[in-house]
PDB file of C-alpha atoms in Angstrom:
ATOM      1  CA  MET P   1       4.245 -25.798   9.771  1.00 65.00           C
ATOM      2  CA  THR P   2       1.673 -24.586   7.249  1.00 80.00           C
ATOM      3  CA  VAL P   3       2.459 -21.415   5.331  1.00 88.00           C
ATOM      4  CA  LYS P   4      -0.286 -18.804   5.675  1.00 94.00           C
ATOM      5  CA  ARG P   5      -0.969 -16.720   2.578  1.00 96.00           C
ATOM      6  CA  VAL P   6      -1.811 -13.047   3.138  1.00 97.00           C
ATOM      7  CA  CYS P   7      -3.101 -10.624   0.514  1.00 98.00           C
ATOM      8  CA  VAL P   8      -2.720  -6.872   1.018  1.00 98.00           C
ATOM      9  CA  VAL P   9      -4.884  -4.753  -1.277  1.00 98.00           C
ATOM     10  CA  GLY P  10      -3.267  -1.355  -1.873  1.00 96.00           C
ATOM     11  CA  ALA P  11       0.217   0.085  -1.380  1.00 96.00           C
ATOM     12  CA  GLY P  12      -0.712   3.428   0.162  1.00 93.00           C
ATOM     13  CA  PRO P  13       0.299   4.248   3.736  1.00 93.00           C
ATOM     14  CA  SER P  14      -1.892   1.563   5.354  1.00 95.00           C
ATOM     15  CA  GLY P  15      -0.776  -1.087   2.877  1.00 97.00           C
ATOM     16  CA  ILE P  16       2.893  -0.157   3.307  1.00 97.00           C
ATOM     17  CA  PHE P  17       2.643  -0.318   7.101  1.00 95.00           C
ATOM     18  CA  SER P  18       0.767  -3.630   6.895  1.00 96.00           C
ATOM     19  CA  LEU P  19       3.545  -5.060   4.717  1.00 97.00           C
ATOM     20  CA  ARG P  20       6.153  -3.953   7.245  1.00 96.00           C
ATOM     21  CA  ALA P  21       4.195  -5.463  10.157  1.00 95.00           C
ATOM     22  CA  LEU P  22       3.940  -8.781   8.299  1.00 96.00           C
ATOM     23  CA  GLN P  23       7.641  -8.620   7.468  1.00 94.00           C
ATOM     24  CA  LYS P  24       8.507  -8.178  11.155  1.00 92.00           C
ATOM     25  CA  LEU P  25       6.621 -11.291  12.298  1.00 90.00           C
ATOM     26  CA  HIS P  26       8.615 -13.810  14.295  1.00 74.00           C
ATOM     27  CA  PRO P  27      10.873 -15.830  11.944  1.00 75.00           C
ATOM     28  CA  GLU P  28       9.073 -19.065  12.851  1.00 76.00           C
ATOM     29  CA  THR P  29       5.823 -17.622  11.499  1.00 82.00           C
ATOM     30  CA  GLN P  30       5.515 -18.877   7.951  1.00 88.00           C
ATOM     31  CA  VAL P  31       3.758 -16.187   5.895  1.00 93.00           C
ATOM     32  CA  GLU P  32       3.627 -15.633   2.153  1.00 95.00           C
ATOM     33  CA  VAL P  33       2.619 -12.042   1.399  1.00 97.00           C
ATOM     34  CA  VAL P  34       1.342 -10.562  -1.864  1.00 98.00           C
ATOM     35  CA  CYS P  35       0.304  -6.927  -2.259  1.00 98.00           C
ATOM     36  CA  PHE P  36      -1.758  -5.860  -5.259  1.00 98.00           C
ATOM     37  CA  GLU P  37      -1.414  -2.177  -6.166  1.00 95.00           C
ATOM     38  CA  ARG P  38      -3.673  -0.714  -8.842  1.00 90.00           C
ATOM     39  CA  TYR P  39      -1.201   1.927  -9.983  1.00 87.00           C
ATOM     40  CA  ASP P  40       2.423   1.813 -11.115  1.00 89.00           C
ATOM     41  CA  ARG P  41       3.737   3.384  -7.894  1.00 88.00           C
ATOM     42  CA  ILE P  42       3.174   3.357  -4.165  1.00 91.00           C
ATOM     43  CA  GLY P  43       1.842   6.092  -1.923  1.00 87.00           C
ATOM     44  CA  GLY P  44      -1.921   6.022  -2.312  1.00 85.00           C
ATOM     45  CA  ILE P  45      -3.480   9.435  -1.863  1.00 78.00           C
ATOM     46  CA  TRP P  46      -0.033  11.019  -1.402  1.00 81.00           C
ATOM     47  CA  ASN P  47       0.673  10.338  -5.101  1.00 78.00           C
ATOM     48  CA  PHE P  48      -0.261  13.668  -6.565  1.00 73.00           C
ATOM     49  CA  THR P  49       1.066  14.409 -10.022  1.00 72.00           C
ATOM     50  CA  GLY P  50      -1.108  17.424 -10.813  1.00 70.00           C
ATOM     51  CA  VAL P  51      -2.228  15.636 -13.975  1.00 70.00           C
ATOM     52  CA  GLU P  52      -5.755  14.248 -14.186  1.00 69.00           C
ATOM     53  CA  GLU P  53      -5.387  10.483 -14.305  1.00 69.00           C
ATOM     54  CA  VAL P  54      -7.867   7.873 -15.456  1.00 71.00           C
ATOM     55  CA  GLU P  55      -9.052   4.763 -13.592  1.00 67.00           C
ATOM     56  CA  PRO P  56      -8.861   1.337 -15.291  1.00 60.00           C
ATOM     57  CA  ASP P  57     -12.583   1.629 -16.093  1.00 63.00           C
ATOM     58  CA  GLY P  58     -11.988   4.878 -18.007  1.00 71.00           C
ATOM     59  CA  LEU P  59     -13.419   7.242 -15.385  1.00 65.00           C
ATOM     60  CA  PRO P  60     -11.312  10.064 -13.919  1.00 69.00           C
ATOM     61  CA  LYS P  61      -9.253   9.002 -10.904  1.00 68.00           C
ATOM     62  CA  HIS P  62     -10.723  10.411  -7.711  1.00 64.00           C
ATOM     63  CA  SER P  63      -8.283  12.229  -5.475  1.00 69.00           C
ATOM     64  CA  SER P  64      -8.792  14.526  -2.546  1.00 72.00           C
ATOM     65  CA  MET P  65      -5.192  15.676  -2.982  1.00 73.00           C
ATOM     66  CA  TYR P  66      -4.411  19.123  -4.286  1.00 73.00           C
ATOM     67  CA  HIS P  67      -1.333  21.287  -4.709  1.00 75.00           C
ATOM     68  CA  GLY P  68      -0.179  22.647  -1.375  1.00 80.00           C
ATOM     69  CA  LEU P  69      -2.095  20.152   0.778  1.00 82.00           C
ATOM     70  CA  ARG P  70      -0.574  19.436   4.179  1.00 84.00           C
ATOM     71  CA  SER P  71      -1.122  16.523   6.510  1.00 89.00           C
ATOM     72  CA  ASN P  72      -3.909  17.032   9.022  1.00 89.00           C
ATOM     73  CA  GLY P  73      -1.854  15.098  11.575  1.00 88.00           C
ATOM     74  CA  PRO P  74       1.181  16.603  13.300  1.00 89.00           C
ATOM     75  CA  LYS P  75       4.569  15.179  12.362  1.00 88.00           C
ATOM     76  CA  GLU P  76       5.102  14.233  15.991  1.00 86.00           C
ATOM     77  CA  CYS P  77       2.315  11.655  15.589  1.00 90.00           C
ATOM     78  CA  LEU P  78       3.264  10.548  12.061  1.00 89.00           C
ATOM     79  CA  GLU P  79       6.857   9.475  12.609  1.00 89.00           C
ATOM     80  CA  LEU P  80       7.288   5.708  12.665  1.00 89.00           C
ATOM     81  CA  PRO P  81       9.189   4.171  15.593  1.00 87.00           C
ATOM     82  CA  ASP P  82      11.552   2.127  13.408  1.00 91.00           C
ATOM     83  CA  PHE P  83      12.205   4.896  10.867  1.00 94.00           C
ATOM     84  CA  PRO P  84      12.785   8.401  12.253  1.00 91.00           C
ATOM     85  CA  PHE P  85      12.238  11.476  10.126  1.00 88.00           C
ATOM     86  CA  PRO P  86      15.475  12.717   8.574  1.00 87.00           C
ATOM     87  CA  HIS P  87      17.120  15.781  10.121  1.00 84.00           C
ATOM     88  CA  GLY P  88      15.431  18.898   8.775  1.00 83.00           C
ATOM     89  CA  PHE P  89      12.395  16.886   7.539  1.00 82.00           C
ATOM     90  CA  THR P  90      10.133  19.925   7.748  1.00 79.00           C
ATOM     91  CA  ASP P  91       9.868  23.050   9.874  1.00 80.00           C
ATOM     92  CA  SER P  92       6.101  22.742  10.020  1.00 83.00           C
ATOM     93  CA  SER P  93       4.264  20.581  12.530  1.00 87.00           C
ATOM     94  CA  PHE P  94       1.896  19.656   9.694  1.00 90.00           C
ATOM     95  CA  PRO P  95       4.064  18.318   6.853  1.00 89.00           C
ATOM     96  CA  PRO P  96       3.400  19.215   3.235  1.00 88.00           C
ATOM     97  CA  ARG P  97       2.733  16.466   0.701  1.00 87.00           C
ATOM     98  CA  ASP P  98       6.165  16.284  -0.945  1.00 87.00           C
ATOM     99  CA  PRO P  99       8.285  15.518   2.153  1.00 89.00           C
ATOM    100  CA  LEU P 100       5.627  13.168   3.523  1.00 90.00           C
ATOM    101  CA  HIS P 101       5.446  11.241   0.232  1.00 90.00           C
ATOM    102  CA  LYS P 102       9.253  11.045   0.137  1.00 92.00           C
ATOM    103  CA  TYR P 103       9.276   9.720   3.727  1.00 93.00           C
ATOM    104  CA  LEU P 104       6.787   6.973   2.776  1.00 94.00           C
ATOM    105  CA  THR P 105       8.807   6.075  -0.328  1.00 95.00           C
ATOM    106  CA  ASP P 106      12.088   6.012   1.618  1.00 96.00           C
ATOM    107  CA  TYR P 107      10.475   3.799   4.289  1.00 96.00           C
ATOM    108  CA  PHE P 108       9.175   1.448   1.598  1.00 97.00           C
ATOM    109  CA  HIS P 109      12.608   1.062  -0.018  1.00 97.00           C
ATOM    110  CA  HIS P 110      14.573   0.995   3.253  1.00 97.00           C
ATOM    111  CA  PHE P 111      12.727  -2.154   4.347  1.00 97.00           C
ATOM    112  CA  ALA P 112      12.711  -3.690   0.824  1.00 96.00           C
ATOM    113  CA  LEU P 113       8.915  -3.894   0.754  1.00 97.00           C
ATOM    114  CA  GLU P 114       8.874  -3.743  -3.053  1.00 96.00           C
ATOM    115  CA  THR P 115       9.493  -7.513  -3.122  1.00 95.00           C
ATOM    116  CA  TYR P 116       5.855  -8.055  -2.081  1.00 97.00           C
ATOM    117  CA  VAL P 117       4.118  -5.689  -4.523  1.00 98.00           C
ATOM    118  CA  LYS P 118       2.538  -6.475  -7.878  1.00 98.00           C
ATOM    119  CA  TYR P 119       1.982  -3.122  -9.583  1.00 96.00           C
ATOM    120  CA  GLN P 120      -0.876  -2.387 -11.983  1.00 93.00           C
ATOM    121  CA  HIS P 121      -2.948  -5.219 -10.559  1.00 95.00           C
ATOM    122  CA  TRP P 122      -6.571  -4.365  -9.806  1.00 93.00           C
ATOM    123  CA  VAL P 123      -8.469  -6.441  -7.255  1.00 96.00           C
ATOM    124  CA  ASP P 124     -12.063  -6.482  -8.431  1.00 94.00           C
ATOM    125  CA  ASN P 125     -13.497  -9.176  -6.150  1.00 98.00           C
ATOM    126  CA  VAL P 126     -12.818 -10.840  -2.816  1.00 98.00           C
ATOM    127  CA  SER P 127     -15.010 -13.682  -1.569  1.00 98.00           C
ATOM    128  CA  PHE P 128     -14.843 -15.918   1.499  1.00 98.00           C
ATOM    129  CA  ASP P 129     -15.498 -19.657   1.425  1.00 97.00           C
ATOM    130  CA  LYS P 130     -16.774 -20.809   4.822  1.00 97.00           C
ATOM    131  CA  SER P 131     -16.025 -24.479   4.166  1.00 97.00           C
ATOM    132  CA  SER P 132     -12.317 -23.966   3.377  1.00 96.00           C
ATOM    133  CA  GLU P 133     -12.021 -20.795   5.480  1.00 97.00           C
ATOM    134  CA  THR P 134     -10.098 -19.100   2.678  1.00 98.00           C
ATOM    135  CA  PHE P 135     -10.539 -15.989   0.582  1.00 98.00           C
ATOM    136  CA  THR P 136     -10.582 -16.034  -3.197  1.00 98.00           C
ATOM    137  CA  VAL P 137      -9.100 -12.836  -4.617  1.00 98.00           C
ATOM    138  CA  ARG P 138      -9.770 -12.052  -8.280  1.00 98.00           C
ATOM    139  CA  VAL P 139      -7.205  -9.754  -9.858  1.00 98.00           C
ATOM    140  CA  LYS P 140      -6.850  -8.140 -13.259  1.00 96.00           C
ATOM    141  CA  ASP P 141      -3.351  -7.453 -14.573  1.00 95.00           C
ATOM    142  CA  LEU P 142      -3.840  -4.000 -16.082  1.00 92.00           C
ATOM    143  CA  LYS P 143      -0.824  -4.388 -18.391  1.00 92.00           C
ATOM    144  CA  THR P 144      -1.944  -7.645 -20.020  1.00 94.00           C
ATOM    145  CA  GLY P 145      -5.677  -7.774 -19.280  1.00 94.00           C
ATOM    146  CA  ASP P 146      -5.289 -11.255 -17.764  1.00 97.00           C
ATOM    147  CA  VAL P 147      -7.661 -12.086 -14.910  1.00 98.00           C
ATOM    148  CA  THR P 148      -6.582 -14.600 -12.261  1.00 98.00           C
ATOM    149  CA  SER P 149      -7.916 -15.840  -8.953  1.00 98.00           C
ATOM    150  CA  SER P 150      -5.815 -16.887  -5.962  1.00 98.00           C
ATOM    151  CA  GLN P 151      -6.562 -18.317  -2.527  1.00 98.00           C
ATOM    152  CA  PHE P 152      -5.484 -16.554   0.667  1.00 98.00           C
ATOM    153  CA  ASP P 153      -5.872 -17.302   4.365  1.00 97.00           C
ATOM    154  CA  HIS P 154      -6.115 -13.601   5.228  1.00 98.00           C
ATOM    155  CA  VAL P 155      -6.876 -10.375   3.344  1.00 98.00           C
ATOM    156  CA  ILE P 156      -5.981  -6.846   4.455  1.00 98.00           C
ATOM    157  CA  VAL P 157      -7.954  -4.218   2.544  1.00 97.00           C
ATOM    158  CA  ALA P 158      -5.818  -1.076   2.637  1.00 96.00           C
ATOM    159  CA  THR P 159      -7.398   0.944  -0.142  1.00 91.00           C
ATOM    160  CA  GLY P 160      -8.169   4.042   1.875  1.00 81.00           C
ATOM    161  CA  HIS P 161     -11.851   3.981   0.957  1.00 64.00           C
TER     162      HIS P 161
END
């Protein structure tokens, strides 16, 4: 059986849930998964430090997050079926950022999803080759400055944009 290579771009909520879905595939499904995350931590938009951060290109990091922001979705719709909210998660139907970010982080570690993630790796180009039916993903390692390209059978863009 041929191993399929899957690239996930981004380790925010959509990237995390994509990683878990790929992890849960039937054992006979041969999949190699790599997730490239631009920052040094997971969580996407839920990563709010209160400090203005800078993008790799030197521009200020865009964030719609602000102190005191709550989810616009009720917790009853946010809870994942294979990972219930802890007792006393929040009294509010619309969870604040801190407990929701902790829930995402706990989920990520509970299912050992960190094994798939390459932190501080910025995907700056994805192209599809019709003849080989593969994607070429160009990535810059933000720690070293090295730029590499890799082939994938599938790409999941989970950048939240």
